[in-house]
Short mmCIF file of C-alpha atoms in Angstrom, two decimals:
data_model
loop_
_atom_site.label_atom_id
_atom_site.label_comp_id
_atom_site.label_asym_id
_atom_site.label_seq_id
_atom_site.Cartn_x
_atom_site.Cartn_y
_atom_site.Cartn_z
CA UNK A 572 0.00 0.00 0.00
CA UNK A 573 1.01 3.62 -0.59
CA UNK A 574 1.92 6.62 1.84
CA UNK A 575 -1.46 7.35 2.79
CA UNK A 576 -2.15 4.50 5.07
CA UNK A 577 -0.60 5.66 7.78
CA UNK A 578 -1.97 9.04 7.40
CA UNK A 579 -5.30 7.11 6.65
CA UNK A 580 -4.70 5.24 10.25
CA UNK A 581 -4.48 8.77 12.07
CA UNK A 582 -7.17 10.73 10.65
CA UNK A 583 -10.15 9.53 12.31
CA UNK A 584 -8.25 10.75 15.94
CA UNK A 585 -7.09 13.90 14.93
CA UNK A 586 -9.95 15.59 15.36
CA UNK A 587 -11.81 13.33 18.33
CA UNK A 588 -12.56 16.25 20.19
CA UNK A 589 -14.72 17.84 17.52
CA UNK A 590 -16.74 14.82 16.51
CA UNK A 591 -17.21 14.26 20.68
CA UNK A 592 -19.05 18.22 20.38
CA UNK A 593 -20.63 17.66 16.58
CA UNK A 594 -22.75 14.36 18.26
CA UNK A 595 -23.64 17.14 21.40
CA UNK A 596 -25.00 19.94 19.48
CA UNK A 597 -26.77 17.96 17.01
CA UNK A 598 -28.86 15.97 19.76
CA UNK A 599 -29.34 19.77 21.09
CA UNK A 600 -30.15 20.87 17.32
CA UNK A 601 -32.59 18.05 17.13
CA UNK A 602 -34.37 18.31 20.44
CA UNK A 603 -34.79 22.18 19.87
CA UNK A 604 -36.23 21.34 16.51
CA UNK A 605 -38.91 18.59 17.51
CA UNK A 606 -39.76 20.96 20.19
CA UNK A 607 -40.00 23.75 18.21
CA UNK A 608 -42.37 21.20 15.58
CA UNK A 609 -44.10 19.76 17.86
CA UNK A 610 -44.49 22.35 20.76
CA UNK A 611 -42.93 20.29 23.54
CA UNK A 612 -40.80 22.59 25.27
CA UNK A 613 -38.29 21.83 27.11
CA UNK A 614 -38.06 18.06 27.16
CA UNK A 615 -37.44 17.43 24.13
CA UNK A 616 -34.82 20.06 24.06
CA UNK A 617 -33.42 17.75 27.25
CA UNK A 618 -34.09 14.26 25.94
CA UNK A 619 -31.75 15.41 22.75
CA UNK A 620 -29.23 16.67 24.88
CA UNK A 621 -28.47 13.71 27.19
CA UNK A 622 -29.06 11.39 23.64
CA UNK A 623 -26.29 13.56 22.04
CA UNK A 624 -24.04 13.39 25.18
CA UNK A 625 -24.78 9.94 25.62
CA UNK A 626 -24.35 9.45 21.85
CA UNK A 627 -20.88 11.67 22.03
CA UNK A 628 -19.10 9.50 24.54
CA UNK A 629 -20.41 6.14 22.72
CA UNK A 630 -18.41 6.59 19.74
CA UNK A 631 -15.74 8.56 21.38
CA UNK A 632 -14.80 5.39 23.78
CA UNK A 633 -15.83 3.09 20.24
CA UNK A 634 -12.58 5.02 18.12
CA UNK A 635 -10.36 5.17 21.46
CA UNK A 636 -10.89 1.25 22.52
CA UNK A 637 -10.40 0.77 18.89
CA UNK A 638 -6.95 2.44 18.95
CA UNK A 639 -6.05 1.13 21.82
CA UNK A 640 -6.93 -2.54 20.00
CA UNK A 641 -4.39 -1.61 17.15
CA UNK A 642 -2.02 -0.17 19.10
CA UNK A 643 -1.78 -3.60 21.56
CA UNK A 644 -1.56 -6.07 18.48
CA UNK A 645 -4.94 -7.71 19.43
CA UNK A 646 -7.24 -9.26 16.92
CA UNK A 647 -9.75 -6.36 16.49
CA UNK A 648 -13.09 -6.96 17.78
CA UNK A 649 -12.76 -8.40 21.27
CA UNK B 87 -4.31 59.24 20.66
CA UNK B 88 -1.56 56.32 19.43
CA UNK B 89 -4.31 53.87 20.71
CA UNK B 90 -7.47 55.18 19.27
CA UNK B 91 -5.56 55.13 15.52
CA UNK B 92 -5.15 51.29 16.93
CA UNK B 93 -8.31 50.49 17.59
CA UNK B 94 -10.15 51.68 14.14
CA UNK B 95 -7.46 50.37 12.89
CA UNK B 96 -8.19 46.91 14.44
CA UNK B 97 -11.79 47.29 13.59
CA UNK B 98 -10.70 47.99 9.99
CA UNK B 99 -8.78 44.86 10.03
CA UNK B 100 -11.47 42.90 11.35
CA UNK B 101 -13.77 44.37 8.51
CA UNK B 102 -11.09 43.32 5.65
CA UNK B 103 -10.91 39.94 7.14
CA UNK B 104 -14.90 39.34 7.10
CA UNK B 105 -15.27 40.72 3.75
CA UNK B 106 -12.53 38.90 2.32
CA UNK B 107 -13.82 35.70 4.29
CA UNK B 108 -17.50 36.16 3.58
CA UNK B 109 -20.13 35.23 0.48
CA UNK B 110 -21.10 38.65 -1.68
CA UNK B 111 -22.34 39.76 -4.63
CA UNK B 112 -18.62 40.75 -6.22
CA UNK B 113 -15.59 39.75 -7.05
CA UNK B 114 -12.42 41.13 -6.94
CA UNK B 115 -10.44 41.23 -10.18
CA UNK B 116 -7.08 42.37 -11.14
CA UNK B 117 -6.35 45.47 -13.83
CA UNK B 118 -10.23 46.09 -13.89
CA UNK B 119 -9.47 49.69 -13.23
CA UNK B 120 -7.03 52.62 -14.39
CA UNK B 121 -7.21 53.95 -10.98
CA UNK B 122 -6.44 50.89 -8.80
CA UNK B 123 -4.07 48.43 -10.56
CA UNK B 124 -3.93 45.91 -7.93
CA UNK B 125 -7.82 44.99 -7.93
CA UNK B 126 -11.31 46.57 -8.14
CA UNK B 127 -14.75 45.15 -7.34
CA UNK B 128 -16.80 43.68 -9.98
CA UNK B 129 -20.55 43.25 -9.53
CA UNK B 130 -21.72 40.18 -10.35
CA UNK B 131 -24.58 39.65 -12.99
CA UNK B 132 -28.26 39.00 -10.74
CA UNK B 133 -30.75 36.24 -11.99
CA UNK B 134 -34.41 35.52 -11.65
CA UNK B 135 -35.01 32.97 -8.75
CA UNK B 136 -38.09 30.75 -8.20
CA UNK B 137 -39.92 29.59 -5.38
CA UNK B 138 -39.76 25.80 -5.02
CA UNK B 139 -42.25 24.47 -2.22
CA UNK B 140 -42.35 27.53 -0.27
CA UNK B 141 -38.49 28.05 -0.20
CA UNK B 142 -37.60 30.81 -2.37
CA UNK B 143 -34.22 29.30 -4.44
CA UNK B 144 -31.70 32.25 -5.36
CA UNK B 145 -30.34 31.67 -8.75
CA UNK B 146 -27.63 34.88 -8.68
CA UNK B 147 -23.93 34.30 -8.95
CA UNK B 148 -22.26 34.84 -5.38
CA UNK B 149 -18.21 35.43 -5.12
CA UNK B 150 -18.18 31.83 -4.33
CA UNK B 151 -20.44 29.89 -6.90
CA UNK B 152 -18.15 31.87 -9.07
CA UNK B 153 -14.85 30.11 -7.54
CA UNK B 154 -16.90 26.83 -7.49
CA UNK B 155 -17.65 27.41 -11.29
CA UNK B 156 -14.34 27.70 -11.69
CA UNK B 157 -13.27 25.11 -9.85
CA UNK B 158 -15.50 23.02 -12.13
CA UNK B 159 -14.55 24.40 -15.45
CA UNK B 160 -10.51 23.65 -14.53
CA UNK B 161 -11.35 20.42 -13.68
CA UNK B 162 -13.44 19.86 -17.12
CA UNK B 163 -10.42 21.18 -18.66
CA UNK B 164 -8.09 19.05 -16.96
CA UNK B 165 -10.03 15.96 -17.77
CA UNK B 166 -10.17 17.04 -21.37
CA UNK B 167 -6.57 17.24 -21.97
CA UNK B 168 -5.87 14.05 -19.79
CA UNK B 169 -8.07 11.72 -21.58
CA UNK B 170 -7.31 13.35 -25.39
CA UNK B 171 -3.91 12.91 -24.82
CA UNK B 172 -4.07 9.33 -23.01
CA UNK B 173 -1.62 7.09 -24.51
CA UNK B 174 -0.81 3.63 -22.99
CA UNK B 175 2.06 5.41 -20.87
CA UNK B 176 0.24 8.34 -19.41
CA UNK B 177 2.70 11.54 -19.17
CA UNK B 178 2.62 15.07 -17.48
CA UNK B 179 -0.88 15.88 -15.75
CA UNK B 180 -1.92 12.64 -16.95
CA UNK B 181 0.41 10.87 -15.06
CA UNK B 182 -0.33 12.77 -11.94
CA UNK B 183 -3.96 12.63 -12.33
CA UNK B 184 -3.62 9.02 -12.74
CA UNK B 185 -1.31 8.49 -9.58
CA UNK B 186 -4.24 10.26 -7.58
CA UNK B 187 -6.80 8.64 -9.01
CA UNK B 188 -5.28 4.65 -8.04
CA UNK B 189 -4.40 6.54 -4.20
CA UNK B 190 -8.43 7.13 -3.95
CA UNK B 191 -9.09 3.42 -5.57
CA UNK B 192 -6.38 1.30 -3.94
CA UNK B 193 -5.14 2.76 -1.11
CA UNK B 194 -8.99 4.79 0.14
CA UNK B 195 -11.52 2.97 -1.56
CA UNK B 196 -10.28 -0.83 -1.75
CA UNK B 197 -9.08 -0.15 1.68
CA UNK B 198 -12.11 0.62 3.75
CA UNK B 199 -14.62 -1.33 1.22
CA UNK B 200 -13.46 -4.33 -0.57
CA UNK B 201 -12.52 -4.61 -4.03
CA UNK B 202 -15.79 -5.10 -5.26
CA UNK B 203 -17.66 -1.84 -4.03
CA UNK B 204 -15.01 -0.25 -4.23
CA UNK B 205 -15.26 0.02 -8.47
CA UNK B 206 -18.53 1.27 -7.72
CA UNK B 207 -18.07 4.06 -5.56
CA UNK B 208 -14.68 5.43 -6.60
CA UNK B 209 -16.21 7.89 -9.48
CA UNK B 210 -18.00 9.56 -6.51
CA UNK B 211 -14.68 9.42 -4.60
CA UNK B 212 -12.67 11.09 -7.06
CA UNK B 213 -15.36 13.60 -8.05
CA UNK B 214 -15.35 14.99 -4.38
CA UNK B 215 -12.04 15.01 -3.70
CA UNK B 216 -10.82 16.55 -7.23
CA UNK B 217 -13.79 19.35 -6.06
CA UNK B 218 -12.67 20.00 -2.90
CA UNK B 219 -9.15 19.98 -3.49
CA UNK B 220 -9.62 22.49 -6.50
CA UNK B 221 -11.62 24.67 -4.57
CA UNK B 222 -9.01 25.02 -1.51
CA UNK B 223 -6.68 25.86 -3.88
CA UNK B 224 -7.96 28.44 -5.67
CA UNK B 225 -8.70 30.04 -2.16
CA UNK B 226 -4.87 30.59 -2.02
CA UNK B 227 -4.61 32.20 -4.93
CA UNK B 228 -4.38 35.75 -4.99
CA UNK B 229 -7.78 37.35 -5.82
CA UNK B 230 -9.48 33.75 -5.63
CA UNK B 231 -11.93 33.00 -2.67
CA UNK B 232 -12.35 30.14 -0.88
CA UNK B 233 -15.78 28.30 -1.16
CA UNK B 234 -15.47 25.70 0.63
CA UNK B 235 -14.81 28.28 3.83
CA UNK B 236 -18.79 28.56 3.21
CA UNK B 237 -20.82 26.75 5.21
CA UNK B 238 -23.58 26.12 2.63
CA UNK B 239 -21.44 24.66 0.04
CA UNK B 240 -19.69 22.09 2.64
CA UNK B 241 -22.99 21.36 3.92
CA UNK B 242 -24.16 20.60 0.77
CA UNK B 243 -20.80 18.35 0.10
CA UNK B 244 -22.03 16.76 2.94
CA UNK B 245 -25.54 16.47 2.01
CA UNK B 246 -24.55 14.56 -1.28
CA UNK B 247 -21.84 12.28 1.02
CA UNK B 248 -25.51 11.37 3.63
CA UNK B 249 -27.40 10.39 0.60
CA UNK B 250 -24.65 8.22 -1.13
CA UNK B 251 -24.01 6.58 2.18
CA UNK B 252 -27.22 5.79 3.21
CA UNK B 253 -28.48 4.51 -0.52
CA UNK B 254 -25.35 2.50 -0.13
CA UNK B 255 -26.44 0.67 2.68
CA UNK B 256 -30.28 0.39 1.86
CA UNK B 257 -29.18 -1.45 -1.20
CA UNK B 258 -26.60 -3.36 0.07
CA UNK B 259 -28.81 -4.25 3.65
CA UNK B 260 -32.05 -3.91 2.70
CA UNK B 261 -33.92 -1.94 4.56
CA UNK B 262 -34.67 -3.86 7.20
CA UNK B 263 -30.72 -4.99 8.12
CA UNK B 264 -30.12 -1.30 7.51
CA UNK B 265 -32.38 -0.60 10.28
CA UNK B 266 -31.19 -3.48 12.18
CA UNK B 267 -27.21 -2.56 11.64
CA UNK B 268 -28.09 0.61 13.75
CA UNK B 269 -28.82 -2.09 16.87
CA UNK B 270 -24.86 -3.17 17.47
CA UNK B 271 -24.83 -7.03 17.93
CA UNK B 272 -24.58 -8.19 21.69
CA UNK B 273 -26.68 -5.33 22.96
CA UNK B 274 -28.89 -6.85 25.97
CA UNK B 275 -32.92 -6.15 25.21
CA UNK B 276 -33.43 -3.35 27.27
CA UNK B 277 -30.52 -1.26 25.92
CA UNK B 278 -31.32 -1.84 22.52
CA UNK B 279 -33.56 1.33 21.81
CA UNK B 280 -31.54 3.35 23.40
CA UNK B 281 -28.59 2.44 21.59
CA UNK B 282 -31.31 2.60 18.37
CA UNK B 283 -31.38 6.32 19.17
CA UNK B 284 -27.58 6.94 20.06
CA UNK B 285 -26.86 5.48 16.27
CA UNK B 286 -29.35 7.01 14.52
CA UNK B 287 -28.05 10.36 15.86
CA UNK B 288 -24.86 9.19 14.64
CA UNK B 289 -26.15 8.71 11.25
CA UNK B 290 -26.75 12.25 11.07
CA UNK B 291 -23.73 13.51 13.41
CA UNK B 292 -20.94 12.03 11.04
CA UNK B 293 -21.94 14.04 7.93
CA UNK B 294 -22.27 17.08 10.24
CA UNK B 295 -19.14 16.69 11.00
CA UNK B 296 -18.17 16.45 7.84
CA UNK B 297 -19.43 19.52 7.08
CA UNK B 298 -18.03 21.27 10.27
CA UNK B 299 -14.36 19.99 9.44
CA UNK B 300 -13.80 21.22 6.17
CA UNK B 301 -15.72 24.78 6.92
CA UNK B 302 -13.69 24.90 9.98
CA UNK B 303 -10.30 23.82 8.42
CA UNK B 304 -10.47 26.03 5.29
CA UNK B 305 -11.73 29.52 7.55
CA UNK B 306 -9.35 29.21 10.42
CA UNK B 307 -6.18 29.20 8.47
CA UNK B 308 -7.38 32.33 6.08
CA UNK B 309 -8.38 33.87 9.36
CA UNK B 310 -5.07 33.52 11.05
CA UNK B 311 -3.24 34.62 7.44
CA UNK B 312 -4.98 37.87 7.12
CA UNK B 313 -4.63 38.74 10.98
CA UNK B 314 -1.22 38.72 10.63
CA UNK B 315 -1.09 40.80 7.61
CA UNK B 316 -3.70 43.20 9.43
CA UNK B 317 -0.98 43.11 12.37
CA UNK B 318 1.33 45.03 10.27
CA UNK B 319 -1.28 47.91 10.33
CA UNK B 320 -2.31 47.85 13.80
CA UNK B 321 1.03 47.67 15.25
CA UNK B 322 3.38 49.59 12.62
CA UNK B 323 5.50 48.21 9.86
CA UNK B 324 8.14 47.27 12.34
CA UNK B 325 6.73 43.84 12.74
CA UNK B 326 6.47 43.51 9.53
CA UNK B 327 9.14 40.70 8.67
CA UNK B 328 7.71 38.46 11.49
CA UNK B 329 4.27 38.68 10.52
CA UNK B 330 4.99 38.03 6.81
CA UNK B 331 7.51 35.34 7.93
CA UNK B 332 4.80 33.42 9.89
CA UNK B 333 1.88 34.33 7.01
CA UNK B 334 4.13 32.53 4.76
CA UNK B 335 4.24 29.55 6.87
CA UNK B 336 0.92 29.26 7.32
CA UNK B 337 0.59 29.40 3.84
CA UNK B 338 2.65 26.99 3.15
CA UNK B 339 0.58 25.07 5.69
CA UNK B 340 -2.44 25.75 3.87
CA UNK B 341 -1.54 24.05 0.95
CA UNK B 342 -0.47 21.01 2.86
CA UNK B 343 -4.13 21.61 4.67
CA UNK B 344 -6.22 21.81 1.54
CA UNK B 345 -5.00 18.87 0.55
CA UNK B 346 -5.44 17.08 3.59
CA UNK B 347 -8.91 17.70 4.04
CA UNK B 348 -9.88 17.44 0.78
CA UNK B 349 -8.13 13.58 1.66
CA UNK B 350 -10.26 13.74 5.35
CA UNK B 351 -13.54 14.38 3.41
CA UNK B 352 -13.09 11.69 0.59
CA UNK B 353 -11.49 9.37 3.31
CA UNK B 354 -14.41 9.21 6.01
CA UNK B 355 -17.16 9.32 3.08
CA UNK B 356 -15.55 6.11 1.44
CA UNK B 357 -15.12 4.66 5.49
CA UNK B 358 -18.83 5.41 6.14
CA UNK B 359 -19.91 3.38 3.04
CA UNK B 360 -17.31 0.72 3.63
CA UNK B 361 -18.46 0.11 7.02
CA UNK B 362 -22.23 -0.07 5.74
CA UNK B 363 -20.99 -2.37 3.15
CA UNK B 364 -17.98 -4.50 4.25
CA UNK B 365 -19.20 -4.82 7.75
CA UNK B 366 -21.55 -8.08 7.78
CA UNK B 367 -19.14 -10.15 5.82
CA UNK B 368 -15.61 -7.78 7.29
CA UNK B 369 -14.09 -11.06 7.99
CA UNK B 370 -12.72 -12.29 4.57
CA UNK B 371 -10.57 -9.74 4.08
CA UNK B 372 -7.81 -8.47 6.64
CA UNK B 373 -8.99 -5.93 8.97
CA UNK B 374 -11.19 -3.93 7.35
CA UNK B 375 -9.10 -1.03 7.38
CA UNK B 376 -8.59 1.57 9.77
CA UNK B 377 -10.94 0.47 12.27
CA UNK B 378 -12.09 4.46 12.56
CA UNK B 379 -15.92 3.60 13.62
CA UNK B 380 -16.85 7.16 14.27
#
């Protein structure tokens, strides 16, 4: 394979910290919205911000524990 | 008195940088003008919109459909020379294009989907990234203006990247096992809508993110190369080599940055499929690439 493995390998982490606050304001985005549609105020607003918290640190742990897989030499997966 | 010149000065500054960052109706072209040789305004030609289901669509050229025009048009042109001069040992822009080209189908789109898909996908890939990375650049050249520092044209990248992905997996799922992929394996009963919700966010959140990256990537660094250059004015040409020193740098850096996320974008759109479509049978190849779930 060419040069841009490696680089291809270290994308996804370079910029963890903005995907982590991307899943937390769209939850926020989309509980506002619903609200907004459906005149709901304020749970929905709440509801989609513990979802997009919740739904942050889920795939912020999923990329980390799957670095952390690579980095050991386990099979990935388990 | 030394100060107050400072501030207007600063607010100045901060008005060059927002205009030069910002959408209008004009561009800037070079020897337009008898009076200013380095650059004058030109208005921009307004045309009739429509309304389409209540949302009224604006048809008029903007300073950046104009760059992404001509972003287009080079690329036609580019493509047009390559393939009229294609022999069986491809020289000169042909051979460069056709380096890049294998990168996005060997090394990004075999990589995160499998030969097979792969085939089918990589016109899209190439198409975006050629798009992107020709629009960064001409954002660094002088009198050109970076579109994809807009955030309707990277949402709309984005947009098109969503609807690829998720016909993608409807047709290679079904719908049901797409709905059913969005319930990880191994999730105890009770979790399972919750984790339903926390990955159908995520459907949405990763091409937001997208979107958010490349905006981000391309303003900040125009941002930090015209404050430096509006330094010079605020604090006196004294400062003047450092500032142009370190505006060179990160301008150098820009390059390297346009093409990187021009490579990000392409990268996670072509990871996003792959994972829709080389996840349920990931085991015959090796790992299925970069393991990047996100």
């Amino acid at each position: 394979m060419g040069y841009g493995v490696p680089l291809g390998k270290v994308a996804p982490y370079l910029d963890i910290g903005l995907v982590f606050v991307v899943f937390l304001v769209s939850g926020v985005l989309l509980g506002r919205w619903l609200d907004e549609r459906w005149g709901t105020e304020p749970w929905l607003l709440l509801a989609g911000s513990l979802l997009g918290m919740a739904a942050g640190f889920y795939h912020f742990f999923k990329v980390v524990f799957s670095l952390g897989r690579k980095r050991a030499g386990g099979p990935p997966g388990r | 008195m030394h100060a107050e010149v400072a501030e207007n000065m600063g607010q100045a500054v901060g008005d060059m940088i927002l205009h030069h960052l910002t959408n209008g109706r004009q561009v800037e072209l070079p020897f337009t003008s008898l009076d200013h040789l380095a650059g004058h305004a030109v208005g921009l030609p307004e045309l009739p919109g429509f309304e389409l289901g209540g949302v009224r669509i604006e048809l008029s050229l903007t300073k950046h459909v104009v760059m992404m025009l001509l972003a287009a048009l080079l690329l036609l042109m580019m493509v047009w020379r390559v393939r009229r001069g294609l022999g069986l040992v491809p020289r000169g822009l042909a051979n460069v294009v056709e380096a890049v080209v294998l990168f996005i189908r060997d090394d990004i789109a075999k990589g995160t989907m499998g030969p097979k898909a792969a085939e089918q996908y990589t016109p899209y890939l190439c198409t975006t990234f050629f798009f992107i990375v020709t629009c960064n650049l001409i954002g660094l050249v002088p009198y050109g203006s970076t579109a994809t520092g807009n955030l309707g044209v990277t949402a709309t990248l984005a947009f098109m990247s969503f609807l690829l992905i998720q016909y993608a997996g409807i047709r290679e799922l079904g719908v049901f096992g797409y709905l059913k992929h969005l319930i990880p394996p191994g999730v105890p009963f009770w979790l399972a809508p919750i984790m339903f919700l926390v990955e159908l966010l995520g459907v949405f959140a990763k091409p937001f993110a997208l979107c958010i990256r490349l905006f981000a990537n391309m303003l900040a660094g125009h941002v930090v190369i015209l404050s430096l250059i509006g330094l010079i004015f605020i604090l006196g040409w004294i400062i003047a080599p450092v500032t142009v020193a370190f505006g060179v740098f990160m301008y150098v850096l820009e390059l390297f940055v346009a093409l990187l996320q021009a490579y990000i974008f392409t990268m996670l759109t072509s990871l996003f499929i792959g994972l829709l479509v080389a996840g349920h049978h990931a085991d015959e190849h090796e790992e299925p690439s970069h393991g990047a779930k996100h």
